[in-house]
mmCIF file of N, CA and C in Angstrom:
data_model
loop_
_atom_site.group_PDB
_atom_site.id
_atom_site.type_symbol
_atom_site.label_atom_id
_atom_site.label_comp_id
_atom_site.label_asym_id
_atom_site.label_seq_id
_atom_site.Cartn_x
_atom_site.Cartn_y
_atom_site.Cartn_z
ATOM 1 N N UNK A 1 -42.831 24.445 -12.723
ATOM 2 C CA UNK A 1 -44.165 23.879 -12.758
ATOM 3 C C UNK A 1 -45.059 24.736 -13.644
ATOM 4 N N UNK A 2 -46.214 24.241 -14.365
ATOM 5 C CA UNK A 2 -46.693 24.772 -14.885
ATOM 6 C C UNK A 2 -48.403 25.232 -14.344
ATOM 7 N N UNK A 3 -48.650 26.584 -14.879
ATOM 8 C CA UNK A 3 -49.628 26.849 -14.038
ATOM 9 C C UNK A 3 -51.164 26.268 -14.241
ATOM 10 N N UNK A 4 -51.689 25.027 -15.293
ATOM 11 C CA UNK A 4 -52.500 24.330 -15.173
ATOM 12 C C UNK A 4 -52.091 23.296 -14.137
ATOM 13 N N UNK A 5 -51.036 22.779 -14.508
ATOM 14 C CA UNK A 5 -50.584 21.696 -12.867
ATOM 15 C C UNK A 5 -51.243 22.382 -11.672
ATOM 16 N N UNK A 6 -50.662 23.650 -10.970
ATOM 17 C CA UNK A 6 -50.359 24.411 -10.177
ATOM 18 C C UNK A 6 -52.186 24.459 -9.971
ATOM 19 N N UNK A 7 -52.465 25.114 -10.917
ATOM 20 C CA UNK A 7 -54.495 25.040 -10.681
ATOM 21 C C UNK A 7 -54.923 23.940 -10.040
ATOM 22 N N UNK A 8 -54.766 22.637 -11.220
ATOM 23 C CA UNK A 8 -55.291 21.825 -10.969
ATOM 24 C C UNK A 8 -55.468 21.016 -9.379
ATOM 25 N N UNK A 9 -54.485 21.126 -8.929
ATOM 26 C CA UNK A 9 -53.998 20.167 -8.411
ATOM 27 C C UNK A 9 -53.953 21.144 -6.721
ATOM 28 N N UNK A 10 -53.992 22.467 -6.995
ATOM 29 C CA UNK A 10 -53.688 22.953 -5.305
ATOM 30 C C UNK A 10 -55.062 24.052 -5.412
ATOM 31 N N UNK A 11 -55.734 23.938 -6.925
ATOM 32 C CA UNK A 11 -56.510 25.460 -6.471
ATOM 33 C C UNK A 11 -57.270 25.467 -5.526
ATOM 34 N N UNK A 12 -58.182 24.230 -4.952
ATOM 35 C CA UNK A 12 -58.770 24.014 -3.864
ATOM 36 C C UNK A 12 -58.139 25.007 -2.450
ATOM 37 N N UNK A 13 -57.175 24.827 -2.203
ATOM 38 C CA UNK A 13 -56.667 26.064 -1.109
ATOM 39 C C UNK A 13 -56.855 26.830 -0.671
ATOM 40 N N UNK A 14 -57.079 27.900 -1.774
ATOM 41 C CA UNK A 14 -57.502 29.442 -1.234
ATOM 42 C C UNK A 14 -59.398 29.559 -1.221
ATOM 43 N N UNK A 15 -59.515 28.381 -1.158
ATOM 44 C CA UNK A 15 -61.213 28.480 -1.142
ATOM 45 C C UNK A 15 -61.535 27.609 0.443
ATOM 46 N N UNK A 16 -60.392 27.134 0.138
ATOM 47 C CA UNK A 16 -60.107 26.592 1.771
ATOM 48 C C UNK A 16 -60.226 27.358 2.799
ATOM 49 N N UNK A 17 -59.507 28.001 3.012
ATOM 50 C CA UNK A 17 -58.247 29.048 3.756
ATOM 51 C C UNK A 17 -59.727 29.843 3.886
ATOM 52 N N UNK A 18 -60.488 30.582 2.960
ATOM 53 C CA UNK A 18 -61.646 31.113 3.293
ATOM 54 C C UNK A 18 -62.661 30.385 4.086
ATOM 55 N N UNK A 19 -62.939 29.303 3.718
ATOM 56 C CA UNK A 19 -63.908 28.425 4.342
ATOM 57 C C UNK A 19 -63.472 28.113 5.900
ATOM 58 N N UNK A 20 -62.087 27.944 6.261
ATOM 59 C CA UNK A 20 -61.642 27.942 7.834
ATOM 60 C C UNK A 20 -61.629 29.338 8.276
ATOM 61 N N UNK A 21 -61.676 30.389 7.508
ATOM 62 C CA UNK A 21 -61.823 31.508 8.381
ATOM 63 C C UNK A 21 -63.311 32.397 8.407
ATOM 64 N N UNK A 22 -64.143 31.424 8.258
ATOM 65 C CA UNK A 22 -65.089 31.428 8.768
ATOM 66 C C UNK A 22 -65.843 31.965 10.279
ATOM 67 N N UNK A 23 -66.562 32.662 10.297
ATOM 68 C CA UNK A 23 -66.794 32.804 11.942
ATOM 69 C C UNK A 23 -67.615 31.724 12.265
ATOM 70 N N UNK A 24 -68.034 31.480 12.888
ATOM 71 C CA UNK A 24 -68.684 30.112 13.915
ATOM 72 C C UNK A 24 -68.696 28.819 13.111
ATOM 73 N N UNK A 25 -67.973 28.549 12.324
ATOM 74 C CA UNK A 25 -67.480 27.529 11.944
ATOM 75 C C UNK A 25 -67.611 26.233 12.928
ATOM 76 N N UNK A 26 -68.027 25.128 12.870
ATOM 77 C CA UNK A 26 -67.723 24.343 14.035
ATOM 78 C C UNK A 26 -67.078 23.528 13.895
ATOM 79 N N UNK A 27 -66.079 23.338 15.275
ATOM 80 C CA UNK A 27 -65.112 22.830 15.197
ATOM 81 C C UNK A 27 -64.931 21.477 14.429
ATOM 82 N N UNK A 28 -65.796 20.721 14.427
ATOM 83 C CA UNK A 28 -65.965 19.391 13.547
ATOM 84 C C UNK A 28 -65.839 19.732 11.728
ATOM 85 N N UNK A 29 -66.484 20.686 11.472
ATOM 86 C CA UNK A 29 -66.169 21.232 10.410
ATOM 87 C C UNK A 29 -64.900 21.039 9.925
ATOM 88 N N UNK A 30 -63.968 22.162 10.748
ATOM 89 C CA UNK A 30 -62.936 22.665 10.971
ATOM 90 C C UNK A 30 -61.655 21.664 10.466
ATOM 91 N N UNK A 31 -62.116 20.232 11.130
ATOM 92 C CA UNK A 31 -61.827 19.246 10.929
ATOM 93 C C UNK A 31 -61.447 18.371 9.986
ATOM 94 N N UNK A 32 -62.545 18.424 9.803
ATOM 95 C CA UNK A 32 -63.216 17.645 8.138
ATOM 96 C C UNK A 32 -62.552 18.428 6.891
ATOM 97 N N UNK A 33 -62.692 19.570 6.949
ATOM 98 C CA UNK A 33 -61.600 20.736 6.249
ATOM 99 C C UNK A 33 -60.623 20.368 6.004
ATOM 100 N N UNK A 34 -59.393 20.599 7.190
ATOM 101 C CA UNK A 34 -58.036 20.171 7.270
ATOM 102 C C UNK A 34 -57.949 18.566 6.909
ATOM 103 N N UNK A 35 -58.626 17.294 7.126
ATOM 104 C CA UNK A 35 -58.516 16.287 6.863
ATOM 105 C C UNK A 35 -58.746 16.500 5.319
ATOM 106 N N UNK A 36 -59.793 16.935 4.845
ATOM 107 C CA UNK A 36 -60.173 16.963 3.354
ATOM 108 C C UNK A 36 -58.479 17.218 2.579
ATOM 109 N N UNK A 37 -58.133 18.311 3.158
ATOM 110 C CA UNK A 37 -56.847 18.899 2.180
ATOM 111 C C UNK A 37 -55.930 17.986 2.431
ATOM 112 N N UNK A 38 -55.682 17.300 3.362
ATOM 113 C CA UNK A 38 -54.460 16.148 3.596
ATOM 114 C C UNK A 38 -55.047 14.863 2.450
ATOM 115 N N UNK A 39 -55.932 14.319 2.826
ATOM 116 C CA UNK A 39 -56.501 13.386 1.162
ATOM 117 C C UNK A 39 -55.923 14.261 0.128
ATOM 118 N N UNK A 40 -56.556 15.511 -0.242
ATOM 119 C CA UNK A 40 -56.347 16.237 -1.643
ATOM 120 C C UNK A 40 -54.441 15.583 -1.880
ATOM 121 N N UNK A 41 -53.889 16.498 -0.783
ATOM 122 C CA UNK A 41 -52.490 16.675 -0.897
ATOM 123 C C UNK A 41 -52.160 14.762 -1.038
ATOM 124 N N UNK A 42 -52.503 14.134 -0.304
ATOM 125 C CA UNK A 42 -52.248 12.575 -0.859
ATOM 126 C C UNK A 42 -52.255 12.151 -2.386
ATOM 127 N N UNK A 43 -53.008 12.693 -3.362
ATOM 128 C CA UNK A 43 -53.106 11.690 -4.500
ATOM 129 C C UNK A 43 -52.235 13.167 -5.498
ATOM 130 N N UNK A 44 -51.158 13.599 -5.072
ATOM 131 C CA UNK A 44 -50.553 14.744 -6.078
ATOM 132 C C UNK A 44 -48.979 13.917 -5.638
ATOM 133 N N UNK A 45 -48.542 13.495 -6.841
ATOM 134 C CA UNK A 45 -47.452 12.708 -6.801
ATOM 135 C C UNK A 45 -46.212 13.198 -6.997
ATOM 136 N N UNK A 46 -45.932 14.398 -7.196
ATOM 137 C CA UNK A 46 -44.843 15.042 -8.054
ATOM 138 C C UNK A 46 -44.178 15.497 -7.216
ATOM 139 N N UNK A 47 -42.785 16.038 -7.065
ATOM 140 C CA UNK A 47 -41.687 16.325 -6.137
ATOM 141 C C UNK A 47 -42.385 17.455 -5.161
ATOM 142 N N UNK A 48 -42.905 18.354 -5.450
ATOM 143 C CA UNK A 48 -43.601 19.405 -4.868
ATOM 144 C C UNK A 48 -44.323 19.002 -4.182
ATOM 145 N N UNK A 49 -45.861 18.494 -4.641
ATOM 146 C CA UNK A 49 -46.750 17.906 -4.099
ATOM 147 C C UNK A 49 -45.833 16.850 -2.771
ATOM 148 N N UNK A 50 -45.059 16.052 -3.086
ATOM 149 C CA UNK A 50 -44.321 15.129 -1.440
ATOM 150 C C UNK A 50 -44.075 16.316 -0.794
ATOM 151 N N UNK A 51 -43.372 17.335 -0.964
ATOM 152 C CA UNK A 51 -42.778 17.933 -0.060
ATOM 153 C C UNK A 51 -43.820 18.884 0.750
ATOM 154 N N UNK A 52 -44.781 19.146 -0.414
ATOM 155 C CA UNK A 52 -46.196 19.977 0.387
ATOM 156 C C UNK A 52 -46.705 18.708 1.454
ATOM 157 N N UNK A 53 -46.845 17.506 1.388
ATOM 158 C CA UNK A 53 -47.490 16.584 2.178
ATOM 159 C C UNK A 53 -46.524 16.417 3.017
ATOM 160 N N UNK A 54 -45.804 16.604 3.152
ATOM 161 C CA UNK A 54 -44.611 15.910 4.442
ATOM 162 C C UNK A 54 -44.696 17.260 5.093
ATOM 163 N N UNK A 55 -44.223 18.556 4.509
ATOM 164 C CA UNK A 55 -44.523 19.588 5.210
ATOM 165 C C UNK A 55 -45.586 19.746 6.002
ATOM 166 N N UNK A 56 -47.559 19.820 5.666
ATOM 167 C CA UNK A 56 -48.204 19.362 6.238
ATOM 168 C C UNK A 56 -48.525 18.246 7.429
ATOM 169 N N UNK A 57 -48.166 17.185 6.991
ATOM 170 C CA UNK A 57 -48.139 16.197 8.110
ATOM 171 C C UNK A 57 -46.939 16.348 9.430
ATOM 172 N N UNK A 58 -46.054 17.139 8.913
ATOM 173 C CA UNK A 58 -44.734 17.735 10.169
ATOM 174 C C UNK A 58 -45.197 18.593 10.834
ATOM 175 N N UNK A 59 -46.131 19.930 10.309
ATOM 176 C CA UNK A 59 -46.946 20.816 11.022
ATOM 177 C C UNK A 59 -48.046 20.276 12.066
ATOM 178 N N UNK A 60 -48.503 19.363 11.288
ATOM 179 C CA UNK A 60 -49.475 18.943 12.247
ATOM 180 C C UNK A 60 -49.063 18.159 13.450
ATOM 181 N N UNK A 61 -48.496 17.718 13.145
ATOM 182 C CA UNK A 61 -47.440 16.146 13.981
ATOM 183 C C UNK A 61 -47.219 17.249 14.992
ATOM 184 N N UNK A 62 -46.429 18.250 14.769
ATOM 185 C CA UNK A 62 -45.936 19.301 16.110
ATOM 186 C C UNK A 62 -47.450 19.753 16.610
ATOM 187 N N UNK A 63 -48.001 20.219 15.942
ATOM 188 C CA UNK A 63 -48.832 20.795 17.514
ATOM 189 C C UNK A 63 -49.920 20.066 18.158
ATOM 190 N N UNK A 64 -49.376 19.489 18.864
ATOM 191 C CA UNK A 64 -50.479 19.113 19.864
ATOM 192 C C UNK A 64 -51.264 19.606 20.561
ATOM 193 N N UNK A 65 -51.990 21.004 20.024
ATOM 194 C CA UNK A 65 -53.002 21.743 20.278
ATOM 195 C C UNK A 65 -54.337 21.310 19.414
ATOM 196 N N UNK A 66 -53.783 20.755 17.778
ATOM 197 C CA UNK A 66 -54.932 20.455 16.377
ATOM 198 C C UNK A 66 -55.026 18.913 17.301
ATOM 199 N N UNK A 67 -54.337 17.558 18.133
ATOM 200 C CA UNK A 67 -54.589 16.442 18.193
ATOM 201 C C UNK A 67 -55.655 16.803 19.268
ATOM 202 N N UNK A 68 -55.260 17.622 19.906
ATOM 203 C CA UNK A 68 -56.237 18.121 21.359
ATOM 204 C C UNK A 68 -57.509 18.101 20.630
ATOM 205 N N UNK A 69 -57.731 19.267 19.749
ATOM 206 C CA UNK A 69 -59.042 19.651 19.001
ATOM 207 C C UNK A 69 -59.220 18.246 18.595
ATOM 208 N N UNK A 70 -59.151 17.532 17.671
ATOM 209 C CA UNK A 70 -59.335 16.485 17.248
ATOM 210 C C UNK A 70 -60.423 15.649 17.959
ATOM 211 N N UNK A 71 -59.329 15.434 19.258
ATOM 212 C CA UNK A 71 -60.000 14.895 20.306
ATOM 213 C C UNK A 71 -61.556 15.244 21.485
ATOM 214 N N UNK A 72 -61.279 16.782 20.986
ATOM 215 C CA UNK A 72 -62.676 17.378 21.417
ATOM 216 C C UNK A 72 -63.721 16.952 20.269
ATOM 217 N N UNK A 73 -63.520 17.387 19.188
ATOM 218 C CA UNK A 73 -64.263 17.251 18.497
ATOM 219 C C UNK A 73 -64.995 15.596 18.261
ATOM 220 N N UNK A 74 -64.257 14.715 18.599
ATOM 221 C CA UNK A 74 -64.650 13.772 18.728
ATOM 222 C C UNK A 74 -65.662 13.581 19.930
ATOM 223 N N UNK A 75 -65.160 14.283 21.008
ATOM 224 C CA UNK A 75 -66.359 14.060 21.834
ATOM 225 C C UNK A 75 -67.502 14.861 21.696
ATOM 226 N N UNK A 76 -67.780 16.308 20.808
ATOM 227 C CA UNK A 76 -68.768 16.774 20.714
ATOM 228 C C UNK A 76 -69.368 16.333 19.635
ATOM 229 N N UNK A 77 -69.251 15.082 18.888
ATOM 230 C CA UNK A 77 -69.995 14.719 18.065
ATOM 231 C C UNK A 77 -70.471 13.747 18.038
ATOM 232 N N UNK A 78 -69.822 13.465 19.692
ATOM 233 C CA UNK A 78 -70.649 11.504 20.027
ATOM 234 C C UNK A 78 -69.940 10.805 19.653
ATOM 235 N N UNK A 79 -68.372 11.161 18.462
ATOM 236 C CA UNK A 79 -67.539 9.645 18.370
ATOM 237 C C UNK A 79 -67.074 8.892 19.369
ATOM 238 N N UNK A 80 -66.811 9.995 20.541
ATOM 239 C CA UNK A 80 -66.249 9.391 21.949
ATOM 240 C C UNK A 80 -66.037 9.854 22.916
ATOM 241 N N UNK A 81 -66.140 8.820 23.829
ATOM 242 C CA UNK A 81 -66.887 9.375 25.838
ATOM 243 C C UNK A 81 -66.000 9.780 26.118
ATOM 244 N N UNK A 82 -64.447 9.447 26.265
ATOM 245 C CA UNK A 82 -63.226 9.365 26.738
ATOM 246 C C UNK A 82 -62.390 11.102 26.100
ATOM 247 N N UNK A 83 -62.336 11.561 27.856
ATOM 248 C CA UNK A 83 -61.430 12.576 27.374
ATOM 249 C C UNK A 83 -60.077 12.571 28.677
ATOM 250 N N UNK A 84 -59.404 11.060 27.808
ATOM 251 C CA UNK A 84 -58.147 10.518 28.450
ATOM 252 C C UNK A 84 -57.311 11.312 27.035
ATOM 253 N N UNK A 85 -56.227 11.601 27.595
ATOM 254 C CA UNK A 85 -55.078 12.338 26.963
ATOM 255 C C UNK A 85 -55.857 13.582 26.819
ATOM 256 N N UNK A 86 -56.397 14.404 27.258
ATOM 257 C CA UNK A 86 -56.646 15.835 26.905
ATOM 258 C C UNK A 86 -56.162 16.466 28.368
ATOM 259 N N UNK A 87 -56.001 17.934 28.271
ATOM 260 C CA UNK A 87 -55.012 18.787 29.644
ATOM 261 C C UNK A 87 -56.131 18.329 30.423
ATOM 262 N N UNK A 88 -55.262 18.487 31.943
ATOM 263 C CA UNK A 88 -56.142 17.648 33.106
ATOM 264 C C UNK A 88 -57.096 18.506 33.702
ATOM 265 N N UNK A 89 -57.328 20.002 33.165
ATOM 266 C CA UNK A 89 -58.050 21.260 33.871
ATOM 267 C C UNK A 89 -58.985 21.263 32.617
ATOM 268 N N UNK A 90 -59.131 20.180 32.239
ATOM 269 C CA UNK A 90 -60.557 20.552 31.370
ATOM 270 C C UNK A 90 -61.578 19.426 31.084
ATOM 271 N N UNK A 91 -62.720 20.261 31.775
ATOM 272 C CA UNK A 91 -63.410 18.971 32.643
ATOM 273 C C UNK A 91 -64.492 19.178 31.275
ATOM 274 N N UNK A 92 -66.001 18.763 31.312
ATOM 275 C CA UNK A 92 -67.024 18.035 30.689
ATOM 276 C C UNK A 92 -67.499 19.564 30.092
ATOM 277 N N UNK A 93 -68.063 20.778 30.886
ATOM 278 C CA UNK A 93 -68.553 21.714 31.108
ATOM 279 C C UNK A 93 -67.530 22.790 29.737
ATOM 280 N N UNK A 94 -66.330 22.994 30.269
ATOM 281 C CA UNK A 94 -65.385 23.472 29.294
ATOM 282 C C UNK A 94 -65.297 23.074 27.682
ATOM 283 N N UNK A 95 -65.497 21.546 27.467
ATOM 284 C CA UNK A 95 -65.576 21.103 25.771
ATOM 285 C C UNK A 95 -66.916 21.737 25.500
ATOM 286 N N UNK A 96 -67.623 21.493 25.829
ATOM 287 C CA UNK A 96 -68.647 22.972 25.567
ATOM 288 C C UNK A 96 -68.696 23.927 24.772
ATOM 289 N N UNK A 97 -67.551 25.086 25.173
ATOM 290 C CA UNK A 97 -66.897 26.054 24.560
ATOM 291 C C UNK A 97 -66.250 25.552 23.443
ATOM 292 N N UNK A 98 -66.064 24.362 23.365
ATOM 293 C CA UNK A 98 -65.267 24.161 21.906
ATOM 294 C C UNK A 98 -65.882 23.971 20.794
ATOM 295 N N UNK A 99 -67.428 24.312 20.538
ATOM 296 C CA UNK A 99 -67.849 23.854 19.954
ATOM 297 C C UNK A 99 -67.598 24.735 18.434
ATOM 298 N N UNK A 100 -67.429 25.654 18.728
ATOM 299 C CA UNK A 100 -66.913 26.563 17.581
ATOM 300 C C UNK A 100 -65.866 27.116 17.449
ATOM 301 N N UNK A 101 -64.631 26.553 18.119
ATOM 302 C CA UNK A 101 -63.585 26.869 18.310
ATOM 303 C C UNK A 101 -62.335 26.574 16.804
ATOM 304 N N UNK A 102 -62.000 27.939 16.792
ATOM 305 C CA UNK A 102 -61.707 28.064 15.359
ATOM 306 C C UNK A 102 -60.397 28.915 15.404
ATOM 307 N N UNK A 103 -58.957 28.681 14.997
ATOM 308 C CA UNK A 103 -57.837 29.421 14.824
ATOM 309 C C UNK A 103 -58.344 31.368 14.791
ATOM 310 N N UNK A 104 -58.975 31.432 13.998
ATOM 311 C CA UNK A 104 -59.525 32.530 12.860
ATOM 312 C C UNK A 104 -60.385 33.364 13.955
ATOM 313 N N UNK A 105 -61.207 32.558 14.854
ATOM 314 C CA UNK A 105 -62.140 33.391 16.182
ATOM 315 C C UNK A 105 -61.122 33.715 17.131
ATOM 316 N N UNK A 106 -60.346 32.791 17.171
ATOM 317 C CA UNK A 106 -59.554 33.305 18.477
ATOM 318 C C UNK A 106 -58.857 34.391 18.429
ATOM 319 N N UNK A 107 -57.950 34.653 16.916
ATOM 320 C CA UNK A 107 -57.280 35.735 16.372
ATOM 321 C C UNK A 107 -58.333 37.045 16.306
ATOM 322 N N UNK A 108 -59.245 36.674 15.865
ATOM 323 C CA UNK A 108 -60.066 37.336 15.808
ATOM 324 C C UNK A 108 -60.357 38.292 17.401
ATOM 325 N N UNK A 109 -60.610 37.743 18.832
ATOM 326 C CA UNK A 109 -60.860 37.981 19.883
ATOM 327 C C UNK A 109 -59.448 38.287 20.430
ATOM 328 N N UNK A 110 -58.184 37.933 20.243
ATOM 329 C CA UNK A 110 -56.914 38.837 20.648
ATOM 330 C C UNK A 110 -57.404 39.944 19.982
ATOM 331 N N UNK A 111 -57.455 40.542 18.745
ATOM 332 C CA UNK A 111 -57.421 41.742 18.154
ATOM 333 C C UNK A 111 -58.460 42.944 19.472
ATOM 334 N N UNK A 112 -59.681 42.068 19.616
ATOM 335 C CA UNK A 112 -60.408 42.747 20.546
ATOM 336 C C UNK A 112 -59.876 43.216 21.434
ATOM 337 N N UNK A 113 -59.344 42.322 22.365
ATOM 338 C CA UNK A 113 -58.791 42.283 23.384
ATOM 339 C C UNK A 113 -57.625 43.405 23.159
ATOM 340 N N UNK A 114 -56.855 43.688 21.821
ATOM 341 C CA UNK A 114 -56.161 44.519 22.110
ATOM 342 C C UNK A 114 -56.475 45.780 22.063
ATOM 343 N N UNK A 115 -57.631 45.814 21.250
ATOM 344 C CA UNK A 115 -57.911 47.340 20.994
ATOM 345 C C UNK A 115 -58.896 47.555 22.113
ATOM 346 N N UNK A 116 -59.239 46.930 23.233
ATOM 347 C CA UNK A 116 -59.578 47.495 24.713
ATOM 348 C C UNK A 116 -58.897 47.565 25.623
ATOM 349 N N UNK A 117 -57.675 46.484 25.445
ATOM 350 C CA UNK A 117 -56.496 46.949 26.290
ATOM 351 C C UNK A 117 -55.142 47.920 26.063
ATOM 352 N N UNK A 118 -55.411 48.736 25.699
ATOM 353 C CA UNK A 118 -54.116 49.596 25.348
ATOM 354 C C UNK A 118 -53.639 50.169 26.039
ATOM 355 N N UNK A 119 -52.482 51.127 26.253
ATOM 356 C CA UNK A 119 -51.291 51.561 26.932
ATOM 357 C C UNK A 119 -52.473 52.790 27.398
ATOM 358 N N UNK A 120 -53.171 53.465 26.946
ATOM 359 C CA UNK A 120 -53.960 54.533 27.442
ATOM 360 C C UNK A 120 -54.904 54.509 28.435
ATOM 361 N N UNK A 121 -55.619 53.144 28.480
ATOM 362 C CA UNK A 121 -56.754 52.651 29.106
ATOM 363 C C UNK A 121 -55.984 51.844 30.420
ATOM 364 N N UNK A 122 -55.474 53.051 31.519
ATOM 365 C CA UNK A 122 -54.935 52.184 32.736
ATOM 366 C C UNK A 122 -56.132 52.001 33.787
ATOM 367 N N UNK A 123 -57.340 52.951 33.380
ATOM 368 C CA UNK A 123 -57.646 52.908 34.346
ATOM 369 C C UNK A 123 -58.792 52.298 34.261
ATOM 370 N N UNK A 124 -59.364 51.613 32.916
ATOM 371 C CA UNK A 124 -60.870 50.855 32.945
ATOM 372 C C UNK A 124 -60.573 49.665 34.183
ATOM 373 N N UNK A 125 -62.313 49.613 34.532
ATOM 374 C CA UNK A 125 -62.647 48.381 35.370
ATOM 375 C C UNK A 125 -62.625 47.477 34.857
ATOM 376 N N UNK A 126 -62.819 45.900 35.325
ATOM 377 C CA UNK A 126 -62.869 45.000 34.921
ATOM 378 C C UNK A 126 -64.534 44.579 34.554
ATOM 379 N N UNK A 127 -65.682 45.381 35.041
ATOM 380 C CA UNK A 127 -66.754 45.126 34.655
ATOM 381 C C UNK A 127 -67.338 45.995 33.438
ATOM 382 N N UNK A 128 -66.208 46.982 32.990
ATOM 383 C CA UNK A 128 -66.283 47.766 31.967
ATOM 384 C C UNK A 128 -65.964 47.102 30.642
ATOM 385 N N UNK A 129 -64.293 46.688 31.233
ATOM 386 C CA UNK A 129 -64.204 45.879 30.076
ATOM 387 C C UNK A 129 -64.846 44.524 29.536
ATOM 388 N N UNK A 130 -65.897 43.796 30.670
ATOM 389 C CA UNK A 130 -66.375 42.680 29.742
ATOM 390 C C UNK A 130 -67.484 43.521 29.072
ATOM 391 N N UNK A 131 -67.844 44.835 29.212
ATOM 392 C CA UNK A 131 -69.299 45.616 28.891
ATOM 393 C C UNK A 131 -68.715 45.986 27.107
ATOM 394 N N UNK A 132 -67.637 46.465 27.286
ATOM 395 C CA UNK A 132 -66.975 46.730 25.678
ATOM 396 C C UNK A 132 -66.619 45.363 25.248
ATOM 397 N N UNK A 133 -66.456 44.439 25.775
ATOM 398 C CA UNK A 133 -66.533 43.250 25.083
ATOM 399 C C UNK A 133 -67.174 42.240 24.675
ATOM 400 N N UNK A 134 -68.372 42.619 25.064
ATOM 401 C CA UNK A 134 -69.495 42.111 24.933
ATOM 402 C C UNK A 134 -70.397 43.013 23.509
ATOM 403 N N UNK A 135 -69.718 44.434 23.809
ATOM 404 C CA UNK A 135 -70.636 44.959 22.740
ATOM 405 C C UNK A 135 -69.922 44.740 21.202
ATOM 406 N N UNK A 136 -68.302 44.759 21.423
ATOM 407 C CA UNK A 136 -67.586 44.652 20.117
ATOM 408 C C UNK A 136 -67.926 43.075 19.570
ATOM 409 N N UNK A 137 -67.871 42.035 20.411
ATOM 410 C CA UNK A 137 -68.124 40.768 20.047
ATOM 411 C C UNK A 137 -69.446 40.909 19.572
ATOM 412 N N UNK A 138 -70.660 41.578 19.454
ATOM 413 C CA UNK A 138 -71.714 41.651 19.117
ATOM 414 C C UNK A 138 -71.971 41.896 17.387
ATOM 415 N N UNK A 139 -70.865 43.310 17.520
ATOM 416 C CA UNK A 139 -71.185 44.536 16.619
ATOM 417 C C UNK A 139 -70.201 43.724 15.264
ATOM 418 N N UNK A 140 -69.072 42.992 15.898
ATOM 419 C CA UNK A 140 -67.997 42.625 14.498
ATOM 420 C C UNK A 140 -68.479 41.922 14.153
ATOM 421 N N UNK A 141 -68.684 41.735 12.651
ATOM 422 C CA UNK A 141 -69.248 40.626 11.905
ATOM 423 C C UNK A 141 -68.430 40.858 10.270
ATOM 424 N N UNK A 142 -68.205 39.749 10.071
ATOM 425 C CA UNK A 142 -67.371 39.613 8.739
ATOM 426 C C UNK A 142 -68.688 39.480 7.540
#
């Protein structure tokens, strides 16, 4: 392939990939994002380009964590009342929290989580640790 093809046609990506790792991104965003690049990847016709779109649409097809989001996001934006097919422990109060719910934050908040939970720290409280987690979630900013 040649690397004007290669520009043309995928450079959108890595401006992507920045734009979803975004902090408070909202999830509707988030959305609109990943849908945007599935159009893009639709009108690139060439052996590569199918196999980038089938690859994509197989990724997505498996996790039924992005149809979940989907489905939140639909209800935090008023497309719809109905939260039939979503897990049964997540009531009205909880989509709430989804409103900025983003691959990139969550990774983001394991990392926290690990560097307050380590092999050294047996003996913090549990009202300690939401106190350091409250201050690191404050202080990190990209």
């Amino acid at each position: 392939m040649n690397l004007t093809f290669i520009h043309i046609n995928y450079g959108f990506l890595p401006t992507t990939i920045i734009q979803l790792e975004k902090q408070k991104l909202p999830l509707h965003e988030s959305i609109v994002t990943v849908k945007s690049v599935e159009n893009k990847l639709e009108h690139i016709i060439d052996e590569a380009g199918t196999a980038i779109k089938e690859k994509l649409k197989n990724v997505l097809k498996k996790n039924c964590g992005f149809n979940d989001l989907k489905k939140i996001s639909s209800i935090l934006t008023g497309e719809s009342t109905s939260i039939e097919g979503l897990p049964e422990d997540l009531n009205g109060n909880d989509l709430a929290h989804f409103k900025y719910a983003t691959s990139s934050d969550v990774e983001r908040s394991f990392s926290r989580y690990k560097n307050v939970l380590t092999d050294n720290r047996r003996l913090i409280k549990i009202e300690n640790i939401k106190k350091v987690l409250v201050i690191q979630c404050n202080t990190f900013t990209d």
